[in-house]
Structures are given as C-alpha cells and as structure tokens.
C-alpha cells in the first residue's frame, strides 16, 4: 500500500512541525506544509495530496471549502471529512482545532488514523502552550512581587524578610493572591514616589 | 413565558465579525437575552465553515449564518450532512460589489453612461478576451452564499458565464481589501463593512449594491440544527423574541450601536474604524472616492419590511438559484427542501403579539425568480 500523502496548512510552524514528525513516524508522507492558503490550489495540483489537514481557526478554511464540488474545473474533488455517522471523531477534531479535507476518496479508515494523529498532536500542543503560559505567568508574578518588595523596603525602611512578611500578611488578611497585593502596593507607591 | 419552561438557559452563539451580526451584540448588550431568561455567551468565529461545523457538533447552540448554508448543509454538499433550520432572519441586504480603480476606469472607457450595467462589463470582458488579456478575477466570501448567488445573477443577466468568462474565488471578508490593493482581484462582492473599508482607503469604487440586484434580499439568518430546535422549542422561541427586540431597537437607534459594533469588529481587524461602519448602519450614504454619494437607503435592514420573517419565498429564491448553477442535485424537490429549512411556523408561534403576514410568500421575492 502506498503511503498516504498529507498536506498541512497551519500558521503555527511549531505545531505543524510536531505533526509532520508524528505523521512521518507513522509512515505517512507529508508532501507540503503551508502557513496560509496563499497558493493553496496550485499546491494541491503540484503535490497531489490525499488529505489536507488544516488549522480549524484559520480564516482560509472558506477558501479551501471552495475546492469542493463547486469547483468543476478541479479534476479532483475535495470534500470535508464527514466520516459517515461517526460524529464523535468530528466533534473531537473540532474541539482540538483540526479540520480535514479528503481528496479523491481516501479510505475512511486511513483518514481516521491520520486524523487521530493530528488530534493528538494539536491537543499536545495546546497543553504545551498552556504550560508555557503558566511558567511565563509565574515568572512575571515573581518579578512584580520582587519589585513591590523592593519599594516597600525602601518606603518603610524594612529588611527583605520583614517586607515579604508584611505582604504575606496583607494577602492572608484580604484573602487575595500575593501578586495582586504586589500590584496594589506598586500602584500606590508609584503614585506617591515622584 | 415562564422562564422555568426554558429547556436550556445557558447558550453559546457564534457570529462572524460583520455589520449584520449586530442583532446578536445588541440583544446581549441591552439585556434582551436575559429578559427572556437566557444567559448567552457570544463567540466570534473566523470562518463560515467553522460556524457550520461548530453548530453541527453542538459546540454552538446557534449562529449568525449564511442563508444558503442551511440548504447546502441539510443536503451534505461538500461536507457533513445535518438538517439545519432557521425561524428568524437577522435582516435584509447589506452586500455590495466593489471594484478596483483600474477596473472602474476600464469600464468608464467602455461606456461611462452605464458604468454599473452588466452589459458594460460584458463588453469589457469581450474586449479583454480579444486583446489576449487574462480573465478578470472577482471574489466572494463563501461558495454557498447570497453574495455568490447575487454576483452570478448579475453577471448572467448580461450572459457572462461566471464559471468560464471570469475567475470567481473565495476569500475571507477581512482579506478582500488587501487583495484588491495588491491587484490579486479586480473586485469583490461582500457584506458591510468591507466595501466601505476599501472605498475609504481609496482602493476601490462601489459599482452597485446587492439590493440593486435583489430587492429585499435574504442574507444572514439565525441557524440552528433541526435536532436542537426540536429538543429546545421554548428556548428557541425565547431566543427569537430576544433577537426580534434587538432588531426593533436597532431600527430606531442604529447609530447608537456604532461604538459596540466597532469594539467587536475591530478586535481582529485593524482596518476597521467608526467611519467605515456608518454607511450600512445608518443607510445615509455609501462613499465613492470622489464624493459622498447617497446610494444606499436600506443598505442593511434590521427590522422594517418584515425583515425578520423567514419567508418561504426567500428560501425558494435561494434554492432556485442554487439549482440554476447545478449546486443542488436535479432531483431535489425545492419546495420540500425550503419547507424543511425555513420555518415561519416557529416564528409565528414565538411572536404571537405581532401582526403577521397572511402568507408565507412575498411577491417581491418571487418576482426575482
């Protein structure tokens, strides 16, 4: 059996690189990776993919949809993967942000296998992004807290331990996160300091 | 109605950032949804395909939707098959045909007295063919859209074959102006505010509006799945009442809605500002490069002229045109298809306090056929 030819359209290169590697590992052929639908139709003609995987949140989806049966000049009909009666997989795909277009009737089982890989990678990427954001937020919080602590030390002539302690107490008394207390201190002290 | 009868009080509705999504924004902002016992989350989408897919799989309860999409999806054309219905039109008209400045001057050379006449376009197309020039490229926003159908209708009125004599491409509305500027396309047929954006930036000229092609044309509808409507009849009615309130409010206070619209439409589009929203919303004028030209009273109708009634004749107009271009299989019974997707019965039930038309057909729409 010839390996299925996959085309990826995704404006997030990190994600599509992840997906490409995963597909290659499973023995599929990634014939083309595009960041937008610019030149999409031409690339479909050149690379002859069996399936196109596209980021659901790309505004270019409507352009791709036009390559459906409406386009009578296109010898290869492109249809959206509909998986007859298998709406669970479609729902999963939509949730994960994946859309798939099948060219010229690729076997539904093979479509599903490819789609499963794509869904898994898109989810993984979502989780990665979330983790990265958490780390960044924590770092940013750390900076704000340190800055507030510094200003408080200067303003109230406290040592580091005392300043930190005072902030912790305020946070507990007002049942607010420490970072919010730090923001409040910053806004007040920055107002008072010329 | 007692809000306890509402089957599903928390709803998620999708919309595309276009001027005619306003009834949804206003129903939220003015509390018309909550008056009906509904808590609605509005979700902005990036493509019509997304709107359709998210409604189909139930991630959205309903959405701002292109009317022809109801029929295409109910038949499974090019995608997932799922019966969709509407019992509420979000308004009438709103589209226009904007052409590049180069195309405008070429048309002027052909016949400056009848610039907006399809015959002038036909003559130009023939001249270009003889001269060995490439085909003109026009863009619309989605294959199964009234935009596409109206442009085709106009072109065909002068025997221009939209599948052979020109290239018709699909682009997201937000990319139209850039493609026009870069001369990738010679014109586009899209909804508000994108025509005004192109014109105000000096990249185009409004050749004609959609209502010069179809008077009181169907455009966007509140689309839901048949399954959802059957499961949530009271919720559906409440939704229709809230949106009707919003449309009535807009009829009187459209200008007041401009800041809200600007806020939502400029979220992802730096090109949008207050000025380009004014023409369609106030209907006062549409701009040409040279002058403010009063061309468009009722460019976008929210409520008057029974704009919210889901006319079966609107459905028939759309289906007849879809069949004309062989998008619908020949054996499809148009009347049956329309009756399954357009549901004036639900509209009538939801809004019993309103004066209703006797008939579900309107002669104006049938005259276009």
Coordinates of C-alpha atoms in Angstrom, one line a residue, chain A residues 20-124:
Chain A
X20 CA 4.8 16.4 10.5
X21 CA 7.2 14.4 12.6
X22 CA 4.4 12.3 14.1
X23 CA 3.0 11.5 10.7
X24 CA 6.4 10.6 9.3
X25 CA 6.9 8.3 12.3
X26 CA 3.7 6.5 11.4
X27 CA 4.8 6.0 7.8
X28 CA 2.8 8.8 6.1
X29 CA 4.2 11.2 3.6
X30 CA 3.9 14.9 4.3
X31 CA 4.2 16.4 0.9
X32 CA 3.7 20.0 1.7
X33 CA 3.5 22.3 4.7
X34 CA 1.8 25.7 4.1
X35 CA 1.4 28.6 6.6
X36 CA -1.6 30.1 4.8
X37 CA -3.9 29.3 2.0
X38 CA -2.0 31.5 -0.4
X39 CA -1.2 29.4 -3.4
X40 CA -3.3 26.5 -1.9
X41 CA -5.0 25.5 -5.1
X42 CA -1.7 25.5 -7.0
X43 CA 0.0 23.5 -4.3
X44 CA -2.8 20.9 -4.3
X45 CA -2.2 20.5 -8.1
X46 CA 1.6 20.2 -7.7
X47 CA 1.7 17.9 -4.6
X48 CA -1.4 15.8 -5.2
X49 CA -2.2 15.2 -1.6
X50 CA -4.7 12.6 -0.5
X51 CA -5.7 14.5 2.6
X52 CA -5.3 18.1 3.7
X53 CA -5.1 18.8 7.5
X54 CA -5.9 22.4 8.3
X55 CA -6.0 24.5 11.5
X56 CA -9.7 25.0 12.3
X57 CA -9.1 28.5 13.4
X58 CA -7.6 29.6 10.1
X59 CA -9.7 32.1 8.2
X60 CA -8.6 30.4 5.0
X61 CA -10.8 27.5 5.6
X62 CA -13.6 29.0 3.5
X63 CA -11.2 29.3 0.6
X64 CA -10.4 25.6 0.8
X65 CA -14.1 24.8 1.0
X66 CA -14.5 26.3 -2.4
X67 CA -12.4 23.4 -3.8
X68 CA -15.4 21.2 -3.1
X69 CA -17.7 20.0 -5.7
X70 CA -18.4 23.6 -6.6
X71 CA -15.1 23.8 -8.5
X72 CA -15.9 21.9 -11.6
X73 CA -12.6 22.7 -13.2
X74 CA -10.8 20.8 -10.5
X75 CA -10.5 17.2 -11.6
X76 CA -10.1 16.0 -8.0
X77 CA -13.0 16.7 -5.8
X78 CA -12.0 17.8 -2.3
X79 CA -14.6 17.0 0.4
X80 CA -14.6 17.7 4.0
X81 CA -14.0 14.6 6.1
X82 CA -17.5 13.6 7.1
X83 CA -16.9 10.1 8.5
X84 CA -20.5 9.0 7.8
X85 CA -22.2 8.5 11.1
X86 CA -19.1 9.0 13.2
X87 CA -19.8 12.4 14.6
X88 CA -17.7 11.7 17.7
X89 CA -14.5 12.0 15.8
X90 CA -15.7 15.2 14.1
X91 CA -16.6 16.6 17.5
X92 CA -13.1 15.7 18.8
X93 CA -11.5 17.3 15.8
X94 CA -13.5 20.5 16.2
X95 CA -12.6 20.6 19.9
X96 CA -8.9 20.1 19.2
X97 CA -9.0 22.7 16.4
X98 CA -8.4 20.3 13.5
X99 CA -10.2 20.2 10.2
X100 CA -9.6 17.7 7.4
X101 CA -10.3 17.7 3.7
X102 CA -10.1 14.5 1.8
X103 CA -9.1 14.4 -1.8
X104 CA -10.5 11.9 -4.2
X105 CA -11.9 9.4 -1.8
X106 CA -9.2 8.2 0.6
X107 CA -10.3 5.1 2.6
X108 CA -12.2 6.3 5.7
X109 CA -10.2 4.1 8.0
X110 CA -7.0 5.7 6.8
X111 CA -8.5 9.1 7.1
X112 CA -9.5 8.3 10.7
X113 CA -6.0 7.1 11.5
X114 CA -4.4 10.3 10.2
X115 CA -7.0 12.4 11.9
X116 CA -6.3 10.7 15.2
X117 CA -2.6 11.6 15.0
X118 CA -3.5 15.2 14.2
X119 CA -6.0 15.5 17.0
X120 CA -3.4 14.1 19.5
X121 CA -0.7 16.5 18.3
X122 CA -3.0 19.5 18.3
X123 CA -4.0 18.6 21.9
X124 CA -0.5 18.1 22.9

